[in-house]
Amino acid sequence: MLPRAAALAPGASPGLGGRSPPPPAGLDDDEEEEPPPRGRAMASGGGGGAAAAESVPRRAEASGPQAEAAEEPEGGSRRWGAQHAGARELAELYSPGKRLQEWISVILCFSLICFNFYNLLFYLRLEHTPSVIVGIFAGVITADFLSGLFHWGADTWGSVELPIVGKAFIRPFREHHIDPTAITRHDFIETNGDNCFMTLVPLANMAYKFVSFSPEALCETCPWECYVFALIIFITMTNQIHKWSHTYFGLPRWVIFLQDWHVILPRKHHRIHHVSPHETYFCITTGWLNYPLEKIRFWRCLENIIQGITGEKPRADDMKWAQKIK
């Protein structure tokens, strides 16, 4: 049997004694207290979750900046959540310009999705069925891996101070580890804007094919386009699925059903990632690849290679924000 991960407060390190209080009596795994109301007009960043409640391979004790993050700040204990000093500072970096970019991305993305879906249905043939099924499954697997790769990259490397990408794309990941429940207070636009932005180019390319290729060529490539479309859909919805994995109040029954059957990322499964120092279980679309990638130490091997080449320590910027006390 693999050891069970301790139930820690969001962002807390093992051994701190900062355990989450038990839920009120009468609540099961599918129920929890209502999250606090949204604290600002345009909250930013990612979502939250309790710590691991499943059996997972545990890594060695953290060292360097990770060990330092476990130390209590002088003069009192660290306050995780929306009142954490780092979380407040990061939340204030969510700008009107960023909001506009998210609105434009969502509108363009879903317009192109509707156009491409209509054309896919038009060119589908019955003989395509086996290859389409395989293509959709492969698209979901690819989306899960890419969600892990992007999540790992943003969690582990880079800085909020980087030009353009720092405040726009890395900032939400830093806030998410300090205030994991922030994502449950985000609306649809803020939750999905960045993922919609990332899929605009492949969606536009697919739309271009539908208006410029011959019907014969489109029929021939339809199974491949179904793979690409499934990949795009699951990438687009990844952060919405991620938000659901942090939501314990008021989820639709069909979402709970998909989580319970592990069609999309389950809530218990994602808790494993939120044990500090957030170094495992990065795939957040379905989570299917998390265990096999952890088993072969995929992320740790990549980190060792990059650290050996660049000298940069993994998650150094993440730890810096976690240690802010004022």
Coordinates of C-alpha atoms in Angstrom, one line a residue:
M1 CA 0.0 0.0 0.0
L2 CA 1.2 3.5 -0.7
P3 CA 1.1 6.0 2.1
R4 CA -1.9 8.3 2.3
A5 CA -1.3 12.0 2.0
A6 CA -2.2 14.1 5.0
A7 CA -5.2 16.4 4.8
L8 CA -3.5 19.8 5.0
A9 CA -4.7 23.4 4.8
P10 CA -4.4 24.8 1.2
G11 CA -0.8 25.6 0.6
A12 CA 0.5 24.2 3.9
S13 CA 3.6 22.1 4.0
P14 CA 3.6 18.6 5.6
G15 CA 4.7 18.9 9.3
L16 CA 3.4 22.4 9.9
G17 CA 0.4 21.2 11.9
G18 CA -1.8 23.5 9.9
R19 CA -4.5 21.0 9.2
S20 CA -7.9 22.1 7.8
P21 CA -10.7 21.9 10.3
P22 CA -13.0 19.0 9.8
P23 CA -16.2 19.7 7.8
P24 CA -19.4 20.1 9.7
A25 CA -21.3 17.0 10.6
G26 CA -23.6 15.7 8.0
L27 CA -21.4 16.8 5.0
D28 CA -20.0 14.1 2.8
D29 CA -17.4 14.2 0.1
D30 CA -19.8 15.8 -2.3
E31 CA -20.9 18.5 0.0
E32 CA -19.1 21.3 1.8
E33 CA -19.9 24.7 3.2
E34 CA -20.7 27.5 0.7
P35 CA -17.5 29.3 -0.4
P36 CA -17.1 32.9 0.7
P37 CA -18.6 35.5 -1.6
R38 CA -16.4 37.0 -4.3
G39 CA -14.3 39.6 -2.6
R40 CA -13.7 41.9 -5.6
A41 CA -15.3 42.8 -8.9
M42 CA -12.6 41.0 -11.0
A43 CA -10.8 38.3 -8.9
S44 CA -8.0 36.6 -10.6
G45 CA -5.9 33.4 -10.7
G46 CA -6.7 29.8 -10.1
G47 CA -8.8 27.8 -7.7
G48 CA -8.4 25.8 -4.5
G49 CA -8.8 22.5 -2.9
A50 CA -8.0 20.6 0.3
A51 CA -4.8 18.5 0.5
A52 CA -4.4 15.0 -0.7
A53 CA -6.8 12.4 0.4
E54 CA -5.7 9.6 -1.9
S55 CA -2.8 7.2 -1.9
V56 CA 0.1 8.8 -3.8
P57 CA 3.9 8.3 -4.0
R58 CA 5.4 10.8 -1.6
R59 CA 8.7 12.5 -2.4
A60 CA 11.6 13.3 -0.2
E61 CA 11.4 16.2 2.2
A62 CA 11.8 19.6 0.4
S63 CA 15.0 21.4 0.7
G64 CA 16.3 24.9 -0.1
P65 CA 13.5 27.4 -0.7
Q66 CA 10.9 24.7 -0.2
A67 CA 12.1 24.0 3.3
E68 CA 12.3 27.7 4.1
A69 CA 8.6 28.0 3.0
A70 CA 7.7 25.6 5.9
E71 CA 9.1 28.0 8.5
E72 CA 6.6 30.2 10.3
P73 CA 7.0 33.9 9.7
E74 CA 8.2 35.9 12.7
G75 CA 5.5 37.3 14.8
G76 CA 2.7 35.0 13.9
S77 CA 1.4 32.2 11.7
R78 CA 1.0 32.6 7.9
R79 CA -2.6 33.3 6.8
W80 CA -3.5 31.3 3.7
G81 CA -6.3 32.3 1.4
A82 CA -7.7 35.7 0.2
Q83 CA -6.1 37.5 3.2
H84 CA -2.6 36.3 2.5
A85 CA -0.4 39.3 1.7
G86 CA 0.9 37.7 -1.5
A87 CA -2.7 36.8 -2.6
R88 CA -3.9 40.3 -2.1
E89 CA -1.0 41.8 -4.1
L90 CA -1.4 39.3 -6.9
A91 CA -5.2 39.8 -7.1
E92 CA -4.6 43.6 -7.5
L93 CA -2.6 42.9 -10.7
Y94 CA -5.8 41.8 -12.6
S95 CA -6.3 44.7 -14.9
P96 CA -9.1 46.0 -17.1
G97 CA -6.9 45.3 -20.1
K98 CA -6.6 41.7 -19.1
R99 CA -10.4 41.5 -18.7
L100 CA -10.9 42.9 -22.2
Q101 CA -8.5 40.3 -23.6
E102 CA -10.5 37.5 -21.9
W103 CA -13.8 38.8 -23.3
I104 CA -12.5 38.9 -26.8
S105 CA -10.9 35.5 -26.5
V106 CA -14.1 33.8 -25.3
I107 CA -16.3 35.4 -27.9
L108 CA -14.0 34.5 -30.8
C109 CA -13.3 31.0 -29.4
F110 CA -16.9 29.9 -29.1
S111 CA -17.9 31.5 -32.4
L112 CA -15.2 29.4 -34.1
I113 CA -16.1 26.3 -32.2
C114 CA -19.7 26.5 -33.4
F115 CA -18.7 27.1 -37.0
N116 CA -16.2 24.2 -37.0
F117 CA -18.6 21.8 -35.2
Y118 CA -21.3 22.4 -37.8
N119 CA -18.8 21.7 -40.6
L120 CA -17.5 18.6 -39.0
L121 CA -21.0 17.2 -38.7
F122 CA -21.6 18.0 -42.4
Y123 CA -18.5 16.1 -43.6
L124 CA -18.8 13.1 -41.2
R125 CA -19.6 9.7 -42.8
L126 CA -20.7 6.5 -41.2
E127 CA -17.5 4.7 -42.2
H128 CA -15.5 7.3 -40.2
T129 CA -17.0 6.0 -36.9
P130 CA -14.1 3.8 -35.6
S131 CA -11.4 6.3 -36.5
V132 CA -13.5 9.2 -35.0
I133 CA -13.9 7.3 -31.7
V134 CA -10.1 6.7 -31.5
G135 CA -9.4 10.3 -32.5
I136 CA -11.7 11.7 -29.8
F137 CA -10.0 9.5 -27.1
A138 CA -6.6 10.5 -28.3
G139 CA -7.6 14.1 -28.2
V140 CA -8.7 13.8 -24.6
I141 CA -5.4 12.1 -23.7
T142 CA -3.3 14.7 -25.5
A143 CA -5.3 17.6 -23.8
D144 CA -4.6 16.0 -20.4
F145 CA -0.9 15.8 -21.1
L146 CA -0.7 19.4 -22.4
S147 CA -2.6 20.7 -19.4
G148 CA 0.0 19.0 -17.2
L149 CA 2.9 20.3 -19.3
F150 CA 1.6 23.9 -19.2
H151 CA 0.6 23.7 -15.6
W152 CA 4.0 22.3 -14.6
G153 CA 5.8 25.0 -16.6
A154 CA 3.8 27.9 -15.1
D155 CA 4.0 26.5 -11.5
T156 CA 7.7 25.6 -11.6
W157 CA 9.5 28.2 -13.8
G158 CA 9.3 31.9 -14.6
S159 CA 8.3 34.9 -12.6
V160 CA 5.4 37.4 -12.2
E161 CA 8.0 40.1 -13.1
L162 CA 8.5 38.6 -16.7
P163 CA 7.4 41.0 -19.4
I164 CA 3.9 40.3 -20.8
V165 CA 3.5 36.7 -19.8
G166 CA 4.4 37.3 -16.1
K167 CA 1.3 39.3 -15.1
A168 CA -1.0 37.8 -17.8
F169 CA -0.3 34.1 -17.4
I170 CA 2.0 33.3 -14.5
R171 CA 0.4 35.5 -11.9
P172 CA -2.8 33.4 -11.7
F173 CA -0.8 30.3 -10.9
R174 CA 1.0 32.1 -8.1
E175 CA -2.2 33.3 -6.6
H176 CA -3.8 29.9 -6.9
H177 CA -1.4 28.2 -4.6
I178 CA -1.8 30.9 -1.9
D179 CA -5.6 31.4 -2.3
P180 CA -6.8 28.1 -3.8
T181 CA -10.5 29.0 -3.5
A182 CA -10.2 32.2 -5.6
I183 CA -11.1 30.3 -8.7
T184 CA -14.5 29.4 -7.3
R185 CA -15.3 33.2 -7.1
H186 CA -14.4 33.8 -10.7
D187 CA -17.0 34.2 -13.4
F188 CA -17.0 32.3 -16.7
I189 CA -15.0 34.9 -18.6
E190 CA -12.2 35.1 -16.1
T191 CA -12.1 31.3 -15.6
N192 CA -11.9 30.4 -19.3
G193 CA -10.4 33.5 -21.0
D194 CA -6.8 32.3 -21.1
N195 CA -7.6 28.8 -22.4
C196 CA -9.9 30.3 -25.1
F197 CA -7.0 32.5 -26.1
M198 CA -4.7 29.6 -26.5
T199 CA -7.0 27.7 -28.9
L200 CA -7.8 30.6 -31.2
V201 CA -5.0 29.8 -33.7
P202 CA -5.9 26.1 -34.2
L203 CA -9.6 27.0 -34.4
A204 CA -9.0 29.6 -37.0
N205 CA -6.8 27.2 -39.0
M206 CA -9.6 24.6 -38.9
A207 CA -12.1 27.2 -40.1
Y208 CA -9.8 28.2 -42.9
K209 CA -9.7 24.6 -44.1
F210 CA -13.5 24.4 -44.2
V211 CA -13.8 27.4 -46.4
S212 CA -10.9 26.7 -48.7
F213 CA -10.4 22.9 -49.1
S214 CA -12.4 20.8 -51.5
P215 CA -15.3 18.6 -50.2
E216 CA -13.4 15.5 -51.1
A217 CA -10.3 16.6 -49.2
L218 CA -12.4 17.5 -46.2
C219 CA -14.2 14.1 -46.1
E220 CA -10.8 12.4 -46.3
T221 CA -9.3 14.4 -43.4
C222 CA -12.4 14.4 -41.2
P223 CA -11.2 11.8 -38.7
W224 CA -8.0 13.8 -38.1
E225 CA -10.0 17.0 -37.7
C226 CA -12.2 15.2 -35.1
Y227 CA -9.0 14.5 -33.1
V228 CA -7.9 18.1 -33.4
F229 CA -11.4 19.3 -32.4
A230 CA -11.6 17.1 -29.4
L231 CA -8.2 18.3 -28.3
I232 CA -9.3 21.9 -28.7
I233 CA -12.6 21.4 -26.8
F234 CA -10.9 19.8 -23.8
I235 CA -8.1 22.4 -23.7
T236 CA -10.7 25.1 -23.9
M237 CA -12.6 23.6 -21.0
T238 CA -9.6 22.6 -18.8
N239 CA -9.8 25.5 -16.4
Q240 CA -13.6 25.2 -16.1
I241 CA -13.0 21.5 -15.2
H242 CA -10.3 22.7 -12.8
K243 CA -12.7 25.1 -11.2
W244 CA -15.2 22.3 -10.7
S245 CA -12.5 20.2 -9.0
H246 CA -12.3 23.0 -6.3
T247 CA -16.0 23.5 -5.9
Y248 CA -17.8 21.6 -3.2
F249 CA -21.1 23.5 -3.1
G250 CA -23.8 23.7 -5.8
L251 CA -22.2 21.6 -8.5
P252 CA -24.7 20.3 -11.1
R253 CA -25.4 16.6 -10.7
W254 CA -24.0 15.8 -14.2
V255 CA -20.7 17.4 -13.2
I256 CA -20.5 15.3 -10.0
F257 CA -21.4 12.2 -12.1
L258 CA -18.5 12.9 -14.5
Q259 CA -16.1 13.5 -11.6
D260 CA -17.2 10.4 -9.7
W261 CA -16.6 8.3 -12.9
H262 CA -13.3 10.1 -13.5
V263 CA -14.3 11.3 -17.0
I264 CA -13.1 14.7 -15.9
L265 CA -10.8 15.7 -13.0
P266 CA -12.2 14.5 -9.7
R267 CA -12.2 16.7 -6.6
K268 CA -10.4 14.2 -4.3
H269 CA -7.8 13.5 -7.1
H270 CA -6.8 17.2 -7.5
R271 CA -6.3 17.6 -3.7
I272 CA -3.0 15.7 -4.1
H273 CA -1.5 18.6 -6.1
H274 CA -2.4 21.1 -3.4
V275 CA 0.0 19.6 -0.8
S276 CA 2.9 22.1 -0.7
P277 CA 5.3 22.4 -2.5
H278 CA 2.9 21.6 -5.3
E279 CA 5.3 19.3 -7.2
T280 CA 3.1 16.5 -8.5
Y281 CA -0.2 15.7 -10.2
F282 CA -0.1 18.6 -12.7
C283 CA -2.6 17.2 -15.3
I284 CA -5.9 18.9 -14.7
T285 CA -8.2 18.0 -17.6
T286 CA -9.1 14.4 -16.8
G287 CA -6.1 13.6 -14.5
W288 CA -5.7 10.2 -16.2
L289 CA -2.0 10.7 -16.8
N290 CA -1.1 11.9 -13.3
Y291 CA -0.3 8.5 -11.7
P292 CA 1.7 7.1 -14.6
L293 CA 3.7 10.3 -15.0
E294 CA 4.4 10.3 -11.3
K295 CA 5.3 6.7 -11.4
I296 CA 8.1 7.3 -13.9
R297 CA 9.1 10.5 -12.2
F298 CA 8.5 12.4 -15.4
W299 CA 8.3 15.9 -13.9
R300 CA 11.2 15.4 -11.5
C301 CA 13.4 14.3 -14.4
L302 CA 12.5 17.3 -16.4
E303 CA 13.2 19.6 -13.5
N304 CA 16.6 18.0 -12.8
I305 CA 17.6 18.5 -16.5
I306 CA 16.5 22.1 -16.6
Q307 CA 18.1 22.9 -13.2
G308 CA 21.4 21.2 -14.3
I309 CA 21.5 23.3 -17.5
T310 CA 20.3 26.7 -16.1
G311 CA 21.0 26.5 -12.4
E312 CA 17.5 27.7 -11.7
K313 CA 15.7 26.1 -8.8
P314 CA 12.2 24.7 -9.4
R315 CA 9.3 26.7 -7.9
A316 CA 11.6 29.4 -6.5
D317 CA 9.2 32.2 -7.5
D318 CA 6.2 30.2 -6.2
M319 CA 7.9 29.9 -2.8
K320 CA 8.8 33.6 -2.8
W321 CA 5.1 34.6 -3.1
A322 CA 4.1 32.0 -0.5
Q323 CA 6.4 33.5 2.1
K324 CA 5.1 37.1 1.8
I325 CA 3.7 38.3 5.1
K326 CA 3.1 41.9 4.3

